[in-house]
Amino acid sequence: MIRILLLTTFAILWTGMAQADENTAINHAWIREAPPGAPTLAGYLCLDNKGEAEVTLTGVSSPAFKRIMMHRTKTVDGMSRMLHQNKVIVPAGKQVCFEPGGLHLMISAPEHRLVAGDQVELILQFSKGPGKHIQVPIKAL
């Protein structure tokens, strides 16, 4: 029983924060629940670089989705468009957040319908080092 409690506690803590390296934290990760039949979802997170050198996120993947792209929403003259980002640089000592209306993950073709309360694995790939695996909750609109 204690083992189950410890594993559950670890899983909950891991969802909130995973280390990209000793100086970079991945916080507040979540994916917005999509309506039934929707082919895409949006994901959000914050990258907090406490180091003295910039960190570059080069991609995100998941066994639960066919494709994940990094996009930035830009509004010009009242028209919004999504611009694909090949990389996202987090300057030394700074935080970059993927959030609604700005930088976000465009997540395509889920393997199955995901609802609030589900969790999926995301793998964040940085320009240096191995991919970082995090568990991300699905949240209702």
Short mmCIF file of N, CA and C in Angstrom, two decimals, residues 3-119:
data_model
loop_
_atom_site.label_atom_id
_atom_site.label_comp_id
_atom_site.label_asym_id
_atom_site.label_seq_id
_atom_site.Cartn_x
_atom_site.Cartn_y
_atom_site.Cartn_z
N ARG A 3 3.87 1.49 -1.12
CA ARG A 3 4.53 1.57 -2.42
C ARG A 3 3.62 2.25 -3.44
N ILE A 4 2.35 1.87 -3.45
CA ILE A 4 1.39 2.48 -4.38
C ILE A 4 1.25 3.97 -4.09
N LEU A 5 1.18 4.32 -2.83
CA LEU A 5 1.07 5.73 -2.44
C LEU A 5 2.29 6.52 -2.90
N LEU A 6 3.47 5.95 -2.71
CA LEU A 6 4.70 6.63 -3.14
C LEU A 6 4.75 6.79 -4.65
N LEU A 7 4.39 5.74 -5.38
CA LEU A 7 4.39 5.82 -6.85
C LEU A 7 3.38 6.85 -7.35
N THR A 8 2.21 6.89 -6.74
CA THR A 8 1.20 7.87 -7.12
C THR A 8 1.68 9.29 -6.84
N THR A 9 2.28 9.50 -5.69
CA THR A 9 2.81 10.82 -5.35
C THR A 9 3.88 11.24 -6.35
N PHE A 10 4.79 10.33 -6.69
CA PHE A 10 5.84 10.63 -7.66
C PHE A 10 5.23 11.00 -9.01
N ALA A 11 4.23 10.25 -9.46
CA ALA A 11 3.60 10.52 -10.76
C ALA A 11 2.96 11.91 -10.78
N ILE A 12 2.30 12.28 -9.69
CA ILE A 12 1.67 13.60 -9.62
C ILE A 12 2.72 14.70 -9.66
N LEU A 13 3.78 14.54 -8.91
CA LEU A 13 4.85 15.55 -8.91
C LEU A 13 5.52 15.63 -10.26
N TRP A 14 5.74 14.49 -10.90
CA TRP A 14 6.41 14.44 -12.20
C TRP A 14 5.58 15.16 -13.26
N THR A 15 4.26 15.06 -13.19
CA THR A 15 3.39 15.73 -14.15
C THR A 15 3.60 17.24 -14.11
N GLY A 16 3.78 17.79 -12.94
CA GLY A 16 3.93 19.23 -12.80
C GLY A 16 5.27 19.76 -13.22
N MET A 17 6.31 18.96 -13.10
CA MET A 17 7.64 19.48 -13.37
C MET A 17 8.59 18.35 -13.75
N ALA A 18 9.28 18.51 -14.88
CA ALA A 18 10.29 17.55 -15.30
C ALA A 18 11.52 18.33 -15.74
N GLN A 19 12.68 17.83 -15.48
CA GLN A 19 13.90 18.56 -15.80
C GLN A 19 14.35 18.32 -17.23
N ALA A 20 14.59 19.38 -17.99
CA ALA A 20 15.18 19.27 -19.31
C ALA A 20 16.67 19.05 -19.17
N ASP A 21 17.29 19.69 -18.24
CA ASP A 21 18.63 19.42 -17.78
C ASP A 21 18.67 19.99 -16.37
N GLU A 22 19.83 20.08 -15.78
CA GLU A 22 19.86 20.54 -14.38
C GLU A 22 19.40 21.98 -14.21
N ASN A 23 19.37 22.77 -15.29
CA ASN A 23 18.99 24.18 -15.19
C ASN A 23 17.68 24.54 -15.88
N THR A 24 17.03 23.58 -16.53
CA THR A 24 15.82 23.88 -17.28
C THR A 24 14.66 23.03 -16.76
N ALA A 25 13.58 23.69 -16.39
CA ALA A 25 12.40 22.99 -15.89
C ALA A 25 11.25 23.11 -16.88
N ILE A 26 10.45 22.07 -16.96
CA ILE A 26 9.24 22.04 -17.78
C ILE A 26 8.07 22.06 -16.80
N ASN A 27 7.30 23.14 -16.81
CA ASN A 27 6.23 23.34 -15.84
C ASN A 27 4.88 23.57 -16.50
N HIS A 28 3.83 23.36 -15.74
CA HIS A 28 2.46 23.73 -16.14
C HIS A 28 2.05 23.16 -17.49
N ALA A 29 2.47 21.93 -17.78
CA ALA A 29 2.13 21.30 -19.06
C ALA A 29 0.70 20.77 -19.02
N TRP A 30 -0.06 21.04 -20.08
CA TRP A 30 -1.41 20.50 -20.21
C TRP A 30 -1.85 20.55 -21.66
N ILE A 31 -2.83 19.71 -21.98
CA ILE A 31 -3.41 19.66 -23.33
C ILE A 31 -4.90 19.91 -23.19
N ARG A 32 -5.41 20.78 -24.05
CA ARG A 32 -6.84 21.11 -24.02
C ARG A 32 -7.65 19.98 -24.65
N GLU A 33 -8.67 19.53 -23.93
CA GLU A 33 -9.58 18.52 -24.45
C GLU A 33 -10.27 19.06 -25.71
N ALA A 34 -10.35 18.24 -26.74
CA ALA A 34 -10.99 18.65 -27.99
C ALA A 34 -12.40 18.06 -28.07
N PRO A 35 -13.27 18.69 -28.84
CA PRO A 35 -14.61 18.12 -29.04
C PRO A 35 -14.51 16.75 -29.73
N PRO A 36 -15.51 15.90 -29.57
CA PRO A 36 -15.49 14.58 -30.23
C PRO A 36 -15.26 14.72 -31.73
N GLY A 37 -14.37 13.90 -32.26
CA GLY A 37 -14.10 13.90 -33.70
C GLY A 37 -13.13 14.96 -34.18
N ALA A 38 -12.71 15.86 -33.31
CA ALA A 38 -11.76 16.91 -33.71
C ALA A 38 -10.40 16.29 -34.02
N PRO A 39 -9.79 16.64 -35.16
CA PRO A 39 -8.52 16.03 -35.53
C PRO A 39 -7.30 16.67 -34.86
N THR A 40 -7.47 17.82 -34.21
CA THR A 40 -6.32 18.48 -33.58
C THR A 40 -6.66 18.94 -32.17
N LEU A 41 -5.61 19.03 -31.37
CA LEU A 41 -5.70 19.54 -30.01
C LEU A 41 -4.59 20.58 -29.86
N ALA A 42 -4.64 21.33 -28.78
CA ALA A 42 -3.59 22.31 -28.49
C ALA A 42 -2.96 21.98 -27.15
N GLY A 43 -1.65 22.16 -27.07
CA GLY A 43 -0.93 21.89 -25.83
C GLY A 43 -0.15 23.10 -25.37
N TYR A 44 0.05 23.16 -24.06
CA TYR A 44 0.69 24.32 -23.45
C TYR A 44 1.66 23.86 -22.37
N LEU A 45 2.68 24.66 -22.12
CA LEU A 45 3.66 24.39 -21.07
C LEU A 45 4.56 25.60 -20.92
N CYS A 46 5.37 25.61 -19.87
CA CYS A 46 6.37 26.65 -19.68
C CYS A 46 7.74 26.00 -19.57
N LEU A 47 8.72 26.60 -20.22
CA LEU A 47 10.12 26.20 -20.12
C LEU A 47 10.84 27.28 -19.33
N ASP A 48 11.42 26.90 -18.22
CA ASP A 48 12.09 27.84 -17.31
C ASP A 48 13.58 27.53 -17.32
N ASN A 49 14.37 28.42 -17.92
CA ASN A 49 15.81 28.22 -18.04
C ASN A 49 16.53 29.00 -16.93
N LYS A 50 17.01 28.28 -15.94
CA LYS A 50 17.74 28.91 -14.84
C LYS A 50 19.25 28.91 -15.06
N GLY A 51 19.66 28.45 -16.23
CA GLY A 51 21.08 28.35 -16.54
C GLY A 51 21.67 29.63 -17.10
N GLU A 52 22.95 29.55 -17.44
CA GLU A 52 23.68 30.70 -17.97
C GLU A 52 23.83 30.65 -19.48
N ALA A 53 23.24 29.64 -20.13
CA ALA A 53 23.28 29.52 -21.58
C ALA A 53 21.87 29.28 -22.09
N GLU A 54 21.60 29.73 -23.32
CA GLU A 54 20.27 29.51 -23.89
C GLU A 54 20.03 28.02 -24.10
N VAL A 55 18.76 27.66 -24.11
CA VAL A 55 18.32 26.29 -24.36
C VAL A 55 17.40 26.33 -25.57
N THR A 56 17.54 25.36 -26.48
CA THR A 56 16.73 25.34 -27.69
C THR A 56 15.87 24.09 -27.76
N LEU A 57 14.56 24.28 -27.77
CA LEU A 57 13.61 23.19 -27.98
C LEU A 57 13.47 23.01 -29.48
N THR A 58 13.76 21.81 -29.98
CA THR A 58 13.74 21.57 -31.42
C THR A 58 12.54 20.76 -31.89
N GLY A 59 11.79 20.18 -30.97
CA GLY A 59 10.62 19.42 -31.38
C GLY A 59 9.95 18.73 -30.21
N VAL A 60 8.73 18.27 -30.47
CA VAL A 60 7.95 17.55 -29.47
C VAL A 60 7.27 16.38 -30.19
N SER A 61 7.24 15.22 -29.55
CA SER A 61 6.56 14.06 -30.12
C SER A 61 5.82 13.32 -29.02
N SER A 62 5.03 12.34 -29.44
CA SER A 62 4.27 11.53 -28.49
C SER A 62 3.80 10.26 -29.17
N PRO A 63 3.82 9.14 -28.46
CA PRO A 63 3.24 7.92 -29.03
C PRO A 63 1.72 8.02 -29.16
N ALA A 64 1.10 8.99 -28.52
CA ALA A 64 -0.35 9.14 -28.53
C ALA A 64 -0.87 9.95 -29.72
N PHE A 65 0.04 10.57 -30.49
CA PHE A 65 -0.38 11.43 -31.60
C PHE A 65 0.48 11.18 -32.82
N LYS A 66 -0.09 11.43 -34.00
CA LYS A 66 0.66 11.26 -35.24
C LYS A 66 1.73 12.34 -35.40
N ARG A 67 1.36 13.60 -35.01
CA ARG A 67 2.32 14.69 -35.21
C ARG A 67 2.07 15.80 -34.21
N ILE A 68 3.16 16.42 -33.75
CA ILE A 68 3.07 17.60 -32.89
C ILE A 68 3.99 18.66 -33.48
N MET A 69 3.44 19.85 -33.71
CA MET A 69 4.22 20.96 -34.24
C MET A 69 4.18 22.12 -33.26
N MET A 70 5.21 22.92 -33.30
CA MET A 70 5.25 24.14 -32.50
C MET A 70 4.77 25.29 -33.39
N HIS A 71 3.78 26.02 -32.91
CA HIS A 71 3.21 27.14 -33.67
C HIS A 71 3.17 28.39 -32.81
N ARG A 72 3.17 29.53 -33.48
CA ARG A 72 2.96 30.82 -32.82
C ARG A 72 1.78 31.49 -33.53
N THR A 73 0.80 31.93 -32.74
CA THR A 73 -0.34 32.66 -33.31
C THR A 73 0.05 34.12 -33.44
N LYS A 74 -0.16 34.66 -34.64
CA LYS A 74 0.13 36.07 -34.88
C LYS A 74 -1.12 36.71 -35.47
N THR A 75 -1.52 37.83 -34.90
CA THR A 75 -2.70 38.55 -35.38
C THR A 75 -2.27 39.85 -36.04
N VAL A 76 -2.68 40.02 -37.30
CA VAL A 76 -2.39 41.23 -38.06
C VAL A 76 -3.70 41.71 -38.68
N ASP A 77 -4.05 42.96 -38.42
CA ASP A 77 -5.28 43.55 -38.94
C ASP A 77 -6.50 42.70 -38.61
N GLY A 78 -6.54 42.16 -37.41
CA GLY A 78 -7.68 41.38 -36.96
C GLY A 78 -7.73 39.95 -37.47
N MET A 79 -6.75 39.56 -38.27
CA MET A 79 -6.69 38.19 -38.80
C MET A 79 -5.59 37.41 -38.08
N SER A 80 -5.96 36.27 -37.53
CA SER A 80 -4.98 35.43 -36.85
C SER A 80 -4.49 34.34 -37.78
N ARG A 81 -3.19 34.07 -37.71
CA ARG A 81 -2.61 32.94 -38.44
C ARG A 81 -1.62 32.25 -37.55
N MET A 82 -1.41 30.99 -37.84
CA MET A 82 -0.44 30.21 -37.08
C MET A 82 0.83 30.08 -37.90
N LEU A 83 1.93 30.40 -37.27
CA LEU A 83 3.24 30.31 -37.92
C LEU A 83 4.02 29.16 -37.31
N HIS A 84 4.43 28.22 -38.17
CA HIS A 84 5.21 27.07 -37.70
C HIS A 84 6.56 27.53 -37.16
N GLN A 85 6.99 26.96 -36.04
CA GLN A 85 8.28 27.27 -35.43
C GLN A 85 9.15 26.02 -35.48
N ASN A 86 10.30 26.10 -36.14
CA ASN A 86 11.22 24.96 -36.19
C ASN A 86 11.94 24.75 -34.88
N LYS A 87 12.07 25.83 -34.12
CA LYS A 87 12.73 25.74 -32.82
C LYS A 87 12.22 26.88 -31.95
N VAL A 88 12.37 26.69 -30.66
CA VAL A 88 12.02 27.73 -29.69
C VAL A 88 13.20 27.90 -28.76
N ILE A 89 13.74 29.11 -28.73
CA ILE A 89 14.92 29.40 -27.91
C ILE A 89 14.46 30.00 -26.59
N VAL A 90 15.01 29.44 -25.50
CA VAL A 90 14.75 29.98 -24.16
C VAL A 90 16.05 30.62 -23.70
N PRO A 91 16.11 31.96 -23.65
CA PRO A 91 17.34 32.63 -23.23
C PRO A 91 17.73 32.26 -21.79
N ALA A 92 19.00 32.41 -21.51
CA ALA A 92 19.51 32.14 -20.16
C ALA A 92 18.76 32.99 -19.14
N GLY A 93 18.35 32.35 -18.05
CA GLY A 93 17.68 33.07 -16.98
C GLY A 93 16.26 33.50 -17.28
N LYS A 94 15.68 33.01 -18.36
CA LYS A 94 14.33 33.43 -18.77
C LYS A 94 13.36 32.26 -18.82
N GLN A 95 12.09 32.59 -18.99
CA GLN A 95 11.03 31.61 -19.13
C GLN A 95 10.29 31.87 -20.43
N VAL A 96 9.96 30.81 -21.15
CA VAL A 96 9.13 30.91 -22.35
C VAL A 96 7.93 30.00 -22.12
N CYS A 97 6.73 30.56 -22.30
CA CYS A 97 5.51 29.79 -22.09
C CYS A 97 4.75 29.59 -23.39
N PHE A 98 4.27 28.38 -23.58
CA PHE A 98 3.34 28.05 -24.65
C PHE A 98 1.97 28.24 -24.02
N GLU A 99 1.16 29.18 -24.53
CA GLU A 99 -0.12 29.50 -23.90
C GLU A 99 -1.16 29.88 -24.94
N PRO A 100 -2.44 29.78 -24.60
CA PRO A 100 -3.49 30.12 -25.56
C PRO A 100 -3.29 31.52 -26.15
N GLY A 101 -3.43 31.61 -27.47
CA GLY A 101 -3.29 32.89 -28.16
C GLY A 101 -1.87 33.26 -28.53
N GLY A 102 -0.92 32.42 -28.21
CA GLY A 102 0.48 32.71 -28.52
C GLY A 102 1.19 31.46 -29.01
N LEU A 103 2.35 31.23 -28.46
CA LEU A 103 3.11 30.03 -28.76
C LEU A 103 2.34 28.83 -28.21
N HIS A 104 2.20 27.75 -29.00
CA HIS A 104 1.46 26.58 -28.54
C HIS A 104 1.90 25.34 -29.31
N LEU A 105 1.51 24.19 -28.82
CA LEU A 105 1.73 22.93 -29.52
C LEU A 105 0.47 22.61 -30.31
N MET A 106 0.61 22.39 -31.62
CA MET A 106 -0.50 21.96 -32.45
C MET A 106 -0.37 20.44 -32.57
N ILE A 107 -1.31 19.74 -31.98
CA ILE A 107 -1.22 18.28 -31.81
C ILE A 107 -2.24 17.63 -32.73
N SER A 108 -1.77 16.78 -33.66
CA SER A 108 -2.63 16.22 -34.70
C SER A 108 -2.82 14.72 -34.55
N ALA A 109 -4.00 14.28 -34.93
CA ALA A 109 -4.36 12.88 -35.07
C ALA A 109 -4.11 12.04 -33.82
N PRO A 110 -4.91 12.26 -32.77
CA PRO A 110 -4.76 11.42 -31.58
C PRO A 110 -5.09 9.97 -31.91
N GLU A 111 -4.41 9.04 -31.24
CA GLU A 111 -4.65 7.61 -31.45
C GLU A 111 -6.08 7.23 -31.07
N HIS A 112 -6.64 7.92 -30.07
CA HIS A 112 -8.02 7.70 -29.63
C HIS A 112 -8.50 8.98 -28.94
N ARG A 113 -9.79 9.05 -28.71
CA ARG A 113 -10.36 10.24 -28.05
C ARG A 113 -9.80 10.38 -26.64
N LEU A 114 -9.35 11.58 -26.33
CA LEU A 114 -8.82 11.89 -25.01
C LEU A 114 -9.78 12.84 -24.31
N VAL A 115 -10.05 12.56 -23.05
CA VAL A 115 -10.98 13.39 -22.29
C VAL A 115 -10.29 13.90 -21.03
N ALA A 116 -10.88 14.93 -20.45
CA ALA A 116 -10.33 15.52 -19.23
C ALA A 116 -10.07 14.42 -18.20
N GLY A 117 -8.89 14.48 -17.61
CA GLY A 117 -8.47 13.48 -16.64
C GLY A 117 -7.50 12.46 -17.21
N ASP A 118 -7.50 12.27 -18.54
CA ASP A 118 -6.52 11.38 -19.16
C ASP A 118 -5.14 12.02 -19.08
N GLN A 119 -4.11 11.20 -19.26
CA GLN A 119 -2.74 11.70 -19.33
C GLN A 119 -2.06 11.06 -20.52
#
